[in-house]
mmCIF file of C-alpha atoms and ligand atoms in Angstrom:
data_model
loop_
_atom_site.group_PDB
_atom_site.id
_atom_site.type_symbol
_atom_site.label_atom_id
_atom_site.label_comp_id
_atom_site.label_asym_id
_atom_site.label_seq_id
_atom_site.Cartn_x
_atom_site.Cartn_y
_atom_site.Cartn_z
ATOM 1 C CA MET A 1 126.784 277.744 56.706
ATOM 2 C CA LYS A 2 126.822 274.368 58.717
ATOM 3 C CA GLU A 3 128.908 274.948 61.258
ATOM 4 C CA THR A 4 130.296 271.962 62.954
ATOM 5 C CA GLU A 5 129.740 271.191 67.087
ATOM 6 C CA TYR A 6 130.795 268.438 68.958
ATOM 7 C CA ILE A 7 129.928 267.124 72.204
ATOM 8 C CA TYR A 8 130.648 264.666 74.371
ATOM 9 C CA LEU A 9 129.035 262.249 74.918
ATOM 10 C CA THR A 10 130.508 258.750 76.560
ATOM 11 C CA PRO A 11 132.891 259.247 79.762
ATOM 12 C CA LEU A 12 135.770 257.242 79.831
ATOM 13 C CA PRO A 13 135.018 254.441 81.758
ATOM 14 C CA ILE A 14 131.991 253.472 79.330
ATOM 15 C CA ARG A 15 133.969 252.809 77.287
ATOM 16 C CA ILE A 16 136.237 250.753 78.324
ATOM 17 C CA TRP A 17 133.355 248.684 79.231
ATOM 18 C CA HIS A 18 131.716 248.846 76.195
ATOM 19 C CA TRP A 19 134.484 247.445 74.439
ATOM 20 C CA LEU A 20 135.519 245.144 77.242
ATOM 21 C CA ASN A 21 132.158 243.741 77.770
ATOM 22 C CA ALA A 22 132.119 243.865 73.411
ATOM 23 C CA PHE A 23 134.804 241.753 72.711
ATOM 24 C CA GLY A 24 133.917 239.737 75.499
ATOM 25 C CA PHE A 25 130.467 238.786 74.183
ATOM 26 C CA VAL A 26 132.458 238.045 70.647
ATOM 27 C CA VAL A 27 134.326 235.206 72.542
ATOM 28 C CA LEU A 28 132.118 233.523 74.564
ATOM 29 C CA ALA A 29 129.789 233.651 71.453
ATOM 30 C CA LEU A 30 132.246 231.305 69.828
ATOM 31 C CA THR A 31 133.634 229.685 72.721
ATOM 32 C CA GLY A 32 129.985 228.772 73.379
ATOM 33 C CA LEU A 33 129.437 227.395 70.437
ATOM 34 C CA GLN A 34 131.856 224.870 70.444
ATOM 35 C CA ILE A 35 131.249 224.105 73.887
ATOM 36 C CA ARG A 36 126.598 223.605 72.752
ATOM 37 C CA PHE A 37 127.720 221.256 69.670
ATOM 38 C CA PRO A 38 131.481 220.240 69.877
ATOM 39 C CA GLU A 39 130.761 218.165 66.640
ATOM 40 C CA TYR A 40 130.120 220.090 64.033
ATOM 41 C CA VAL A 41 132.363 222.998 65.227
ATOM 42 C CA ASP A 42 135.922 223.433 66.496
ATOM 43 C CA ILE A 43 137.889 226.701 66.432
ATOM 44 C CA PHE A 44 139.546 226.950 69.362
ATOM 45 C CA GLY A 45 140.860 222.900 68.725
ATOM 46 C CA ASP A 46 140.505 221.322 72.109
ATOM 47 C CA TYR A 47 137.336 220.952 74.283
ATOM 48 C CA LYS A 48 138.611 221.800 77.767
ATOM 49 C CA ASN A 49 140.839 224.809 75.814
ATOM 50 C CA ALA A 50 136.641 226.451 74.407
ATOM 51 C CA ILE A 51 136.078 226.268 78.473
ATOM 52 C CA ARG A 52 138.763 227.391 80.066
ATOM 53 C CA LEU A 53 138.813 230.609 77.391
ATOM 54 C CA HIS A 54 134.932 230.415 77.635
ATOM 55 C CA ASN A 55 135.389 230.901 81.181
ATOM 56 C CA ALA A 56 138.011 233.414 81.565
ATOM 57 C CA ALA A 57 135.261 235.727 78.622
ATOM 58 C CA GLY A 58 132.924 235.482 81.435
ATOM 59 C CA PHE A 59 135.260 237.416 83.890
ATOM 60 C CA VAL A 60 136.337 239.840 81.774
ATOM 61 C CA VAL A 61 132.589 240.524 81.343
ATOM 62 C CA SER A 62 131.583 239.756 84.627
ATOM 63 C CA ALA A 63 134.482 242.617 86.152
ATOM 64 C CA SER A 64 133.362 245.263 83.635
ATOM 65 C CA TYR A 65 129.615 244.571 84.025
ATOM 66 C CA LEU A 66 131.181 246.022 87.835
ATOM 67 C CA LEU A 67 132.632 249.061 86.245
ATOM 68 C CA TRP A 68 129.691 250.621 83.953
ATOM 69 C CA PHE A 69 127.778 249.626 87.319
ATOM 70 C CA GLY A 70 130.126 250.851 89.807
ATOM 71 C CA TYR A 71 130.634 254.670 87.525
ATOM 72 C CA TYR A 72 126.406 255.053 86.823
ATOM 73 C CA LEU A 73 125.851 254.429 89.854
ATOM 74 C CA PHE A 74 128.736 255.927 92.283
ATOM 75 C CA ILE A 75 130.290 258.535 90.209
ATOM 76 C CA ALA A 76 128.216 259.905 87.165
ATOM 77 C CA ARG A 77 124.938 259.217 89.239
ATOM 78 C CA THR A 78 123.034 258.843 85.958
ATOM 79 C CA LEU A 79 121.928 255.582 85.997
ATOM 80 C CA THR A 80 118.634 256.168 86.263
ATOM 81 C CA LYS A 81 118.118 258.796 84.240
ATOM 82 C CA LEU A 82 119.380 257.791 81.441
ATOM 83 C CA TYR A 83 118.129 253.953 81.304
ATOM 84 C CA ILE A 84 115.131 254.395 83.029
ATOM 85 C CA PRO A 85 112.066 255.528 80.598
ATOM 86 C CA THR A 86 109.998 258.015 80.797
ATOM 87 C CA LEU A 87 105.685 256.972 80.682
ATOM 88 C CA GLU A 88 105.944 259.323 78.201
ATOM 89 C CA ASP A 89 108.329 257.141 77.061
ATOM 90 C CA ILE A 90 106.234 254.043 77.322
ATOM 91 C CA ARG A 91 103.502 255.769 75.669
ATOM 92 C CA SER A 92 104.319 257.423 72.841
ATOM 93 C CA GLY A 93 108.253 257.651 72.435
ATOM 94 C CA ILE A 94 108.312 253.636 71.953
ATOM 95 C CA PHE A 95 106.333 254.308 68.696
ATOM 96 C CA ARG A 96 107.471 256.916 67.537
ATOM 97 C CA GLN A 97 111.192 255.739 67.241
ATOM 98 C CA ALA A 98 110.121 251.821 65.944
ATOM 99 C CA LEU A 99 108.546 254.345 62.955
ATOM 100 C CA TYR A 100 111.360 255.755 62.198
ATOM 101 C CA TYR A 101 113.725 253.645 62.484
ATOM 102 C CA PHE A 102 111.014 250.722 59.814
ATOM 103 C CA PHE A 103 109.881 253.842 57.790
ATOM 104 C CA ASN A 104 111.008 257.545 58.273
ATOM 105 C CA TYR A 105 113.743 256.486 58.302
ATOM 106 C CA PHE A 106 114.321 255.394 54.676
ATOM 107 C CA MET A 107 111.847 258.176 53.764
ATOM 108 C CA GLY A 108 115.210 260.379 55.020
ATOM 109 C CA ARG A 109 112.783 262.179 57.817
ATOM 110 C CA PRO A 110 114.999 263.639 61.095
ATOM 111 C CA ASN A 111 115.302 261.090 63.839
ATOM 112 C CA PRO A 112 112.851 261.743 66.407
ATOM 113 C CA HIS A 113 115.173 261.880 69.296
ATOM 114 C CA VAL A 114 118.694 263.784 69.525
ATOM 115 C CA SER A 115 121.421 263.064 72.228
ATOM 116 C CA THR A 116 121.890 264.994 74.627
ATOM 117 C CA PRO A 117 124.927 263.589 77.506
ATOM 118 C CA GLU A 118 121.958 263.743 79.799
ATOM 119 C CA ASP A 119 119.242 261.942 77.477
ATOM 120 C CA LYS A 120 121.861 259.968 75.945
ATOM 121 C CA PHE A 121 119.432 257.193 74.834
ATOM 122 C CA ASN A 122 116.355 257.609 72.593
ATOM 123 C CA PRO A 123 113.121 256.123 74.242
ATOM 124 C CA LEU A 124 114.164 251.951 72.180
ATOM 125 C CA GLN A 125 117.591 252.279 73.629
ATOM 126 C CA LYS A 126 116.799 253.477 76.983
ATOM 127 C CA THR A 127 114.276 250.434 77.619
ATOM 128 C CA VAL A 128 116.024 247.784 76.072
ATOM 129 C CA TYR A 129 119.260 248.875 77.695
ATOM 130 C CA LEU A 130 118.192 248.823 80.667
ATOM 131 C CA VAL A 131 116.138 245.406 79.879
ATOM 132 C CA ILE A 132 119.571 243.887 78.818
ATOM 133 C CA MET A 133 121.458 245.430 81.508
ATOM 134 C CA ILE A 134 119.378 245.339 84.615
ATOM 135 C CA ILE A 135 117.966 241.946 84.263
ATOM 136 C CA LEU A 136 118.980 239.502 81.520
ATOM 137 C CA LEU A 137 123.364 240.493 81.784
ATOM 138 C CA PRO A 138 123.473 240.007 85.544
ATOM 139 C CA LEU A 139 121.305 236.613 85.213
ATOM 140 C CA VAL A 140 123.368 235.366 82.079
ATOM 141 C CA ILE A 141 126.518 236.030 84.396
ATOM 142 C CA LEU A 142 124.410 234.287 87.174
ATOM 143 C CA SER A 143 123.959 231.047 85.122
ATOM 144 C CA GLY A 144 127.155 231.178 84.222
ATOM 145 C CA PHE A 145 128.563 231.421 87.857
ATOM 146 C CA LEU A 146 126.696 228.321 88.531
ATOM 147 C CA LEU A 147 127.702 226.518 85.309
ATOM 148 C CA MET A 148 130.887 227.244 86.801
ATOM 149 C CA TYR A 149 130.579 225.322 89.973
ATOM 150 C CA VAL A 150 128.530 222.839 90.183
ATOM 151 C CA THR A 151 129.591 221.001 92.869
ATOM 152 C CA PRO A 152 130.457 223.587 95.477
ATOM 153 C CA LEU A 153 126.554 225.520 94.710
ATOM 154 C CA ARG A 154 124.709 222.707 93.706
ATOM 155 C CA GLY A 155 121.757 223.157 95.986
ATOM 156 C CA ILE A 156 121.093 226.533 94.550
ATOM 157 C CA ILE A 157 121.026 224.742 91.404
ATOM 158 C CA HIS A 158 118.775 222.310 92.457
ATOM 159 C CA LEU A 159 116.540 225.504 93.758
ATOM 160 C CA VAL A 160 116.249 226.850 90.215
ATOM 161 C CA GLY A 161 114.952 223.329 89.157
ATOM 162 C CA GLY A 162 118.345 221.445 88.395
ATOM 163 C CA ILE A 163 120.999 221.709 86.044
ATOM 164 C CA LYS A 164 119.450 220.983 83.024
ATOM 165 C CA THR A 165 117.161 224.014 83.364
ATOM 166 C CA LEU A 166 120.217 225.891 84.186
ATOM 167 C CA VAL A 167 121.554 225.075 81.521
ATOM 168 C CA SER A 168 119.069 225.458 78.899
ATOM 169 C CA ILE A 169 118.179 228.982 80.869
ATOM 170 C CA HIS A 170 121.993 230.038 80.135
ATOM 171 C CA PHE A 171 121.594 228.762 76.466
ATOM 172 C CA LEU A 172 118.415 230.420 75.548
ATOM 173 C CA LEU A 173 120.214 234.060 77.480
ATOM 174 C CA ALA A 174 123.022 233.570 75.286
ATOM 175 C CA CYS A 175 120.673 233.186 71.926
ATOM 176 C CA GLY A 176 119.293 236.591 73.192
ATOM 177 C CA PHE A 177 122.063 238.614 73.093
ATOM 178 C CA CYS A 178 123.398 237.128 70.020
ATOM 179 C CA SER A 179 119.996 238.232 68.305
ATOM 180 C CA PHE A 180 120.524 241.521 69.904
ATOM 181 C CA LEU A 181 123.696 241.908 68.875
ATOM 182 C CA PHE A 182 122.466 241.383 65.413
ATOM 183 C CA VAL A 183 119.887 244.429 65.986
ATOM 184 C CA HIS A 184 122.160 246.528 67.959
ATOM 185 C CA ILE A 185 124.982 246.585 65.400
ATOM 186 C CA TYR A 186 122.449 247.472 62.735
ATOM 187 C CA LEU A 187 120.689 250.259 64.461
ATOM 188 C CA ALA A 188 123.831 251.617 65.272
ATOM 189 C CA THR A 189 125.090 252.390 61.559
ATOM 190 C CA LEU A 190 121.652 254.450 61.525
ATOM 191 C CA GLY A 191 123.393 257.725 62.543
ATOM 192 C CA HIS A 192 124.006 260.141 59.760
ATOM 193 C CA THR A 193 126.917 258.495 58.659
ATOM 194 C CA PRO A 194 127.214 254.535 58.763
ATOM 195 C CA PHE A 195 130.145 255.248 61.057
ATOM 196 C CA ALA A 196 128.447 258.611 64.142
ATOM 197 C CA HIS A 197 127.703 256.937 66.625
ATOM 198 C CA PHE A 198 129.942 254.687 66.517
ATOM 199 C CA LYS A 199 132.558 257.702 67.070
ATOM 200 C CA PRO A 200 131.624 258.333 70.217
ATOM 201 C CA MET A 201 131.777 254.778 71.389
ATOM 202 C CA TRP A 202 135.932 255.636 69.921
ATOM 203 C CA HIS A 203 137.275 258.542 71.532
ATOM 204 C CA GLY A 204 133.444 259.817 73.645
ATOM 205 C CA TRP A 205 132.800 262.966 70.830
ATOM 206 C CA GLU A 206 129.503 263.134 68.661
ATOM 207 C CA GLU A 207 130.035 265.384 65.806
ATOM 208 C CA ARG A 208 126.888 267.440 64.716
ATOM 209 C CA LYS A 209 126.243 269.999 62.324
ATOM 210 C CA LYS A 210 124.044 272.959 62.326
ATOM 211 C CA GLU A 211 123.118 275.493 60.939
ATOM 212 C CA HIS A 212 121.614 277.803 62.768
ATOM 213 C CA GLU A 213 121.284 278.089 66.924
ATOM 214 C CA GLY A 214 118.410 275.822 67.999
ATOM 215 C CA LYS A 215 117.542 274.619 64.637
ATOM 216 C CA ASP A 216 119.669 271.620 64.998
ATOM 217 C CA HIS A 217 117.393 268.464 65.274
ATOM 218 C CA GLU A 218 116.534 269.283 62.178
ATOM 219 C CA GLU A 219 120.098 267.479 61.647
ATOM 220 C CA GLN A 220 119.822 265.260 62.617
ATOM 221 C CA PRO A 221 119.911 261.596 61.105
HETATM 222 C C1 HEM B 301 131.304 244.145 68.445
HETATM 223 C C2 HEM B 301 129.714 244.384 69.010
HETATM 224 C C3 HEM B 301 129.234 245.389 69.438
HETATM 225 C C4 HEM B 301 129.521 246.468 69.031
HETATM 226 C C5 HEM B 301 129.932 246.851 67.961
HETATM 227 C C6 HEM B 301 128.284 247.678 69.797
HETATM 228 C C7 HEM B 301 128.093 249.162 69.143
HETATM 229 C C8 HEM B 301 128.117 250.004 70.390
HETATM 230 C C9 HEM B 301 127.509 251.206 69.881
HETATM 231 C C10 HEM B 301 128.391 252.159 68.384
HETATM 232 C C11 HEM B 301 127.277 252.278 70.784
HETATM 233 C C12 HEM B 301 126.359 253.600 70.843
HETATM 234 C C13 HEM B 301 125.562 254.185 69.711
HETATM 235 C C14 HEM B 301 124.285 253.489 70.709
HETATM 236 O O1 HEM B 301 123.967 253.831 71.839
HETATM 237 O O2 HEM B 301 123.825 252.313 70.003
HETATM 238 C C15 HEM B 301 126.816 251.459 71.496
HETATM 239 C C16 HEM B 301 125.687 251.312 72.698
HETATM 240 C C17 HEM B 301 125.760 250.797 73.822
HETATM 241 N N1 HEM B 301 125.720 248.882 73.453
HETATM 242 FE FE1 HEM B 301 127.175 248.232 72.505
HETATM 243 N N2 HEM B 301 127.868 246.746 70.619
HETATM 244 C C18 HEM B 301 128.708 246.183 70.988
HETATM 245 C C19 HEM B 301 128.313 245.059 71.595
HETATM 246 C C20 HEM B 301 127.589 245.310 72.820
HETATM 247 C C21 HEM B 301 126.760 244.341 73.496
HETATM 248 C C22 HEM B 301 127.173 243.073 73.619
HETATM 249 C C23 HEM B 301 126.161 245.169 74.812
HETATM 250 C C24 HEM B 301 125.487 244.172 76.127
HETATM 251 C C25 HEM B 301 124.962 243.063 76.087
HETATM 252 C C26 HEM B 301 126.298 246.486 74.598
HETATM 253 C C27 HEM B 301 125.869 247.546 75.099
HETATM 254 C C28 HEM B 301 125.491 248.694 74.645
HETATM 255 C C29 HEM B 301 124.881 249.487 75.783
HETATM 256 C C30 HEM B 301 124.207 249.089 76.488
HETATM 257 C C31 HEM B 301 124.811 250.995 74.902
HETATM 258 C C32 HEM B 301 125.139 252.796 75.286
HETATM 259 C C33 HEM B 301 126.078 252.545 76.453
HETATM 260 C C34 HEM B 301 126.239 254.069 76.956
HETATM 261 O O3 HEM B 301 126.377 254.722 76.238
HETATM 262 O O4 HEM B 301 125.801 254.117 78.107
HETATM 263 N N3 HEM B 301 126.855 245.860 73.033
HETATM 264 N N4 HEM B 301 127.054 250.048 71.505
#
């Protein structure tokens, strides 16, 4: 008989960070679209409104980033354990997981990775999340901050190649984030039900069916 077990996967601070961050990103993307293409896009009325809203959303994303970083580094102390791929992850885990997403999932085969609170992410997630959270997100925040204070920070802007280079870097990073978002949301629907991975992001708990002790691996999507 199948039993349901519940695993507490996502602590409250991470859920608060994630949804503030997701909401902030959607606002940044829409306002950014209007700021970049004002002749084609008019979602927020006045151009200055779009800039004000963009800056406010930038602050929300930056402040919530500090929550994510502070929580994992100083409170849970699991940042390196959860987010840094092992050699084995890089040598074969990434390939195994990609094969699952591209082929084995469609053949109804089980997910090679089973999430636990100590090993939450599969090798592909670890690698992508690491790049996003430790390199790209700080870079987009930093470039946005420089663009908000062009006059007082012109010395630093000059060092990175001037305002045009900075605008291009910020725009390319934003495009990268938009592409990530589509793939991220699609892959998040590939659980044993389309919302299986969304639930722990909402109330913290992952629901898992297990037939016999030690056989729960085969029940994974
Ligand atoms: C509307 C937008 C978004 C939705 C619907 C969404 C959905 C989800 C879901 C369902 C999960 C849990 C499954 C998983 O780990 O893949 C998750 C986790 C995660 N998402 Fe998102 N996401 C969104 C935006 C973002 C953005 C903009 C970022 C980063 C810039 C992001 C970064 C992450 C990270 C790092 C995790 C793992 C968090 C942890 O447990 O430590 N997400 N997201």
